[in-house]
Amino acid sequence: MERASIVLLEFSKSMQTPADPGTTLFLLGKRLAKEIGGSSGPLYGVLLVTLAQHLPQGWAQAARASLRAVMKLGNADVGDCSMVDVLEPAVRFMEHHGGSLDDDILTNFKNQVLKAAEETASMIPQVGRSAYVGERAKGVRDPGAVVAADWLACIAEILKRRVST
């Protein structure tokens, strides 16, 4: 997570002029895939690149396409105790609420993704490094799910500040 944060800061400083969201997401996805080790770089990379590619269809549809790409790359499904267990409810929330970004909706979104990460503690990991631990991981939140939830919660907080100003 620390390396990803550094990459994000460097990326934001390197942007000469504000690009459209699709271009920004595409470039950031490529950068994360290249510079972050382990499975996180490629997973976040495919998430953002796919989001960028499908953005003309709308945010919710693009998010759904991104989720499918992450599931395919990570060979993960809902209930496998991974970041997918946070991303899927986040996508469903977006599909249900469309483009609404009022304060209450953003607060509910934040709460929902954080709750989804907490719920991974009751699961037995089926994918990722946690799968090697098996039953012993029960009671511990999945690290990938926690990071995904934290990032989405931070995004919601940033959007809340922009909406309320």
CSV table of N, CA, C and O in Angstrom, one decimal, residues 4 13 23 93 157:
chain,number,residue,atom,x,y,z
A,4,ALA,N,2.1,1.9,-3.5
A,4,ALA,CA,1.0,2.4,-4.4
A,4,ALA,C,0.8,3.9,-4.1
A,4,ALA,O,0.5,4.7,-5.0
A,13,LYS,N,1.7,14.5,-9.4
A,13,LYS,CA,2.7,15.6,-9.6
A,13,LYS,C,3.2,15.7,-11.1
A,13,LYS,O,3.5,16.7,-11.5
A,23,THR,N,-8.5,9.1,-19.8
A,23,THR,CA,-7.0,9.1,-20.0
A,23,THR,C,-6.2,9.0,-18.7
A,23,THR,O,-5.3,8.3,-18.6
A,93,PHE,N,-23.7,-0.9,-5.6
A,93,PHE,CA,-24.1,0.3,-5.0
A,93,PHE,C,-24.2,1.4,-6.1
A,93,PHE,O,-25.1,2.1,-6.3
A,157,GLU,N,-14.7,10.1,0.6
A,157,GLU,CA,-14.5,11.3,1.5
A,157,GLU,C,-14.0,12.5,0.6
A,157,GLU,O,-14.5,13.6,0.8
